[in-house]
Amino acid sequence: MIKFTELLSPENIRQGIICSSKKRLFEIISDIVVPQIENNLNTEDNVPYLNEFECFENLFAREKLGCTSLGNGVAIPRAKIPNSEHAIAVFLQLGLPLDYEAPDRREVDLILAILIPENMCADYSLILPELAEKLSDKNLCKQLRTAQNKDEIWQIFNRIDGNINTQAEGTETITEKDI
């Protein structure tokens, strides 16, 4: 099981973000992760990297397949990224909830966006349900919502990772198509 702190870094946590639409949300996510993706590439290979627009388009294309809201004000938008060896996540605690067209009609205020290397989608299709189950915990969500800064949020994820080895039963399988 992958840990939140293996996907996230303190630099990828934002608190109090204000955005008016999914479009703006995906732009913010793209602006955060693309420089990191570019820095992680092996420049000797002369491989083109993902730019902000392509990242945005990939997030939006995945969202068109189905809403990535878990309910209870939480969403896990995700997208495939080419030419990368590592998944990258961003966690956003929104300052104002966003209409995310969630099945439970609840506005979203906690976002864990994950950018997954194209060649690792099958692996992550097994991991995503476990992350979703953790983020569906109402106590965890309450802690994340009331955290006052990104350091508090990072510490919450560190505490959760200490308990992450417990096996979840009955988790739904997300297929590679869903990523």
CSV table of C-alpha atoms in Angstrom, one decimal:
chain,number,residue,atom,x,y,z
A,1,MET,CA,0.0,0.0,0.0
A,2,ILE,CA,1.3,3.4,-1.0
A,3,LYS,CA,1.3,6.0,1.7
A,4,PHE,CA,-0.1,9.6,1.3
A,5,THR,CA,3.4,10.9,2.2
A,6,GLU,CA,4.9,8.9,-0.7
A,7,LEU,CA,2.6,10.7,-3.2
A,8,LEU,CA,2.5,14.1,-1.5
A,9,SER,CA,5.1,16.5,-0.3
A,10,PRO,CA,4.7,19.5,2.0
A,11,GLU,CA,5.3,21.7,-1.1
A,12,ASN,CA,2.2,20.2,-2.7
A,13,ILE,CA,-0.2,21.1,0.1
A,14,ARG,CA,-2.3,24.3,-0.2
A,15,GLN,CA,-4.7,25.6,2.4
A,16,GLY,CA,-7.4,28.2,1.9
A,17,ILE,CA,-7.5,28.0,-1.9
A,18,ILE,CA,-10.4,29.9,-3.5
A,19,CYS,CA,-11.6,28.8,-6.9
A,20,SER,CA,-14.9,29.3,-8.6
A,21,SER,CA,-15.0,26.2,-10.9
A,22,LYS,CA,-13.6,22.8,-11.7
A,23,LYS,CA,-11.8,24.5,-14.6
A,24,ARG,CA,-10.0,26.9,-12.3
A,25,LEU,CA,-9.3,24.0,-9.8
A,26,PHE,CA,-7.6,21.9,-12.6
A,27,GLU,CA,-5.6,25.0,-13.6
A,28,ILE,CA,-4.3,25.4,-10.1
A,29,ILE,CA,-3.4,21.7,-9.8
A,30,SER,CA,-1.6,21.9,-13.2
A,31,ASP,CA,0.4,25.0,-12.1
A,32,ILE,CA,1.6,23.2,-9.0
A,33,VAL,CA,2.6,19.8,-10.5
A,34,VAL,CA,3.9,20.6,-14.0
A,35,PRO,CA,7.2,22.2,-12.8
A,36,GLN,CA,7.8,19.2,-10.6
A,37,ILE,CA,7.1,16.8,-13.4
A,38,GLU,CA,9.6,18.7,-15.6
A,39,ASN,CA,12.2,18.6,-12.9
A,40,ASN,CA,11.8,14.8,-12.4
A,41,LEU,CA,12.4,14.1,-16.1
A,42,ASN,CA,15.7,12.8,-17.3
A,43,THR,CA,16.8,15.7,-19.6
A,44,GLU,CA,19.3,13.5,-21.4
A,45,ASP,CA,16.5,11.5,-23.0
A,46,ASN,CA,15.2,14.6,-24.8
A,47,VAL,CA,11.6,13.5,-23.9
A,48,PRO,CA,9.0,16.1,-24.1
A,49,TYR,CA,7.4,17.0,-20.8
A,50,LEU,CA,3.8,17.7,-19.9
A,51,ASN,CA,2.9,21.4,-20.0
A,52,GLU,CA,0.2,23.1,-17.9
A,53,PHE,CA,-2.4,23.0,-20.7
A,54,GLU,CA,-1.9,19.3,-21.3
A,55,CYS,CA,-2.1,18.5,-17.6
A,56,PHE,CA,-5.3,20.5,-17.4
A,57,GLU,CA,-6.7,18.7,-20.5
A,58,ASN,CA,-5.8,15.3,-19.0
A,59,LEU,CA,-7.6,16.1,-15.7
A,60,PHE,CA,-10.6,17.5,-17.5
A,61,ALA,CA,-10.8,14.4,-19.9
A,62,ARG,CA,-10.8,12.0,-16.9
A,63,GLU,CA,-13.5,14.0,-15.2
A,64,LYS,CA,-15.7,13.8,-18.3
A,65,LEU,CA,-15.6,10.0,-17.8
A,66,GLY,CA,-17.3,10.4,-14.4
A,67,CYS,CA,-17.2,12.6,-11.4
A,68,THR,CA,-14.2,12.0,-9.2
A,69,SER,CA,-16.0,13.1,-6.0
A,70,LEU,CA,-16.2,10.6,-3.2
A,71,GLY,CA,-19.0,12.4,-1.5
A,72,ASN,CA,-18.8,14.1,1.9
A,73,GLY,CA,-17.1,17.1,0.3
A,74,VAL,CA,-14.0,15.1,-0.9
A,75,ALA,CA,-12.8,14.6,-4.5
A,76,ILE,CA,-9.8,12.7,-6.0
A,77,PRO,CA,-9.3,14.1,-9.5
A,78,ARG,CA,-6.7,12.2,-11.4
A,79,ALA,CA,-5.0,12.0,-14.7
A,80,LYS,CA,-2.4,10.0,-16.7
A,81,ILE,CA,0.9,11.7,-17.3
A,82,PRO,CA,3.4,10.7,-20.0
A,83,ASN,CA,7.1,10.2,-19.6
A,84,SER,CA,7.2,10.2,-15.8
A,85,GLU,CA,8.4,7.5,-13.4
A,86,HIS,CA,6.6,8.8,-10.3
A,87,ALA,CA,3.1,9.7,-9.4
A,88,ILE,CA,2.6,13.2,-8.0
A,89,ALA,CA,-0.2,14.3,-5.7
A,90,VAL,CA,-1.5,17.7,-4.6
A,91,PHE,CA,-3.8,18.2,-1.6
A,92,LEU,CA,-6.0,21.3,-1.5
A,93,GLN,CA,-8.1,22.5,1.4
A,94,LEU,CA,-10.4,25.0,-0.3
A,95,GLY,CA,-11.3,28.2,1.5
A,96,LEU,CA,-14.8,28.0,0.1
A,97,PRO,CA,-16.5,24.8,-1.0
A,98,LEU,CA,-16.8,24.3,-4.8
A,99,ASP,CA,-19.8,22.9,-6.7
A,100,TYR,CA,-18.2,19.8,-8.1
A,101,GLU,CA,-21.4,18.1,-9.4
A,102,ALA,CA,-21.0,15.4,-6.8
A,103,PRO,CA,-23.4,12.5,-6.8
A,104,ASP,CA,-24.4,13.4,-3.2
A,105,ARG,CA,-24.8,17.1,-4.3
A,106,ARG,CA,-22.5,18.2,-1.6
A,107,GLU,CA,-20.0,20.9,-2.4
A,108,VAL,CA,-16.3,19.8,-2.3
A,109,ASP,CA,-13.7,21.4,-0.1
A,110,LEU,CA,-11.0,18.7,0.2
A,111,ILE,CA,-9.1,17.7,-3.0
A,112,LEU,CA,-6.4,15.1,-3.4
A,113,ALA,CA,-5.3,15.3,-7.1
A,114,ILE,CA,-3.1,12.5,-8.3
A,115,LEU,CA,-1.1,12.5,-11.6
A,116,ILE,CA,-0.2,8.9,-12.5
A,117,PRO,CA,2.4,7.8,-15.0
A,118,GLU,CA,0.8,6.1,-18.0
A,119,ASN,CA,2.8,3.0,-17.5
A,120,MET,CA,1.7,2.6,-13.9
A,121,CYS,CA,-2.1,3.0,-14.3
A,122,ALA,CA,-2.8,-0.7,-13.6
A,123,ASP,CA,-0.8,-0.5,-10.3
A,124,TYR,CA,-2.7,2.6,-9.2
A,125,SER,CA,-6.1,1.2,-10.1
A,126,LEU,CA,-5.5,-1.1,-7.1
A,127,ILE,CA,-4.2,1.7,-4.8
A,128,LEU,CA,-6.9,4.3,-5.5
A,129,PRO,CA,-9.7,2.5,-3.6
A,130,GLU,CA,-7.6,2.3,-0.5
A,131,LEU,CA,-6.8,6.0,-0.7
A,132,ALA,CA,-10.5,6.7,-1.3
A,133,GLU,CA,-11.5,4.6,1.7
A,134,LYS,CA,-9.1,6.6,4.0
A,135,LEU,CA,-10.4,9.9,2.6
A,136,SER,CA,-14.0,8.8,3.2
A,137,ASP,CA,-13.3,8.7,7.0
A,138,LYS,CA,-15.4,11.5,8.5
A,139,ASN,CA,-13.0,12.0,11.4
A,140,LEU,CA,-10.0,12.4,9.0
A,141,CYS,CA,-12.0,14.9,6.9
A,142,LYS,CA,-12.9,16.9,10.0
A,143,GLN,CA,-9.2,17.1,10.9
A,144,LEU,CA,-8.2,18.1,7.4
A,145,ARG,CA,-11.0,20.8,7.3
A,146,THR,CA,-10.0,22.3,10.6
A,147,ALA,CA,-6.2,22.3,10.0
A,148,GLN,CA,-4.9,25.8,10.2
A,149,ASN,CA,-1.9,25.5,7.9
A,150,LYS,CA,-0.2,23.1,5.5
A,151,ASP,CA,2.2,21.9,8.3
A,152,GLU,CA,-0.8,20.7,10.3
A,153,ILE,CA,-2.2,19.0,7.1
A,154,TRP,CA,1.2,17.3,6.5
A,155,GLN,CA,1.2,16.0,10.1
A,156,ILE,CA,-2.3,14.6,9.7
A,157,PHE,CA,-1.2,12.6,6.7
A,158,ASN,CA,2.0,11.5,8.5
A,159,ARG,CA,-0.2,10.1,11.4
A,160,ILE,CA,-2.6,8.4,8.9
A,161,ASP,CA,0.4,6.7,7.2
A,162,GLY,CA,1.4,5.2,10.5
A,163,ASN,CA,-1.9,3.2,10.4
A,164,ILE,CA,-2.1,2.6,6.7
A,165,ASN,CA,-1.0,-1.0,6.8
A,166,THR,CA,-4.3,-2.3,8.1
A,167,GLN,CA,-6.0,-4.2,5.3
A,168,ALA,CA,-9.2,-2.7,3.9
A,169,GLU,CA,-11.9,-5.2,3.2
A,170,GLY,CA,-14.5,-4.9,0.5
A,171,THR,CA,-12.9,-2.1,-1.4
A,172,GLU,CA,-14.2,-1.4,-4.8
A,173,THR,CA,-11.9,-2.1,-7.7
A,174,ILE,CA,-11.2,0.9,-10.0
A,175,THR,CA,-10.2,-0.2,-13.4
A,176,GLU,CA,-7.4,1.3,-15.5
A,177,LYS,CA,-10.1,2.9,-17.7
A,178,ASP,CA,-11.2,4.8,-14.6
A,179,ILE,CA,-7.9,6.5,-14.1
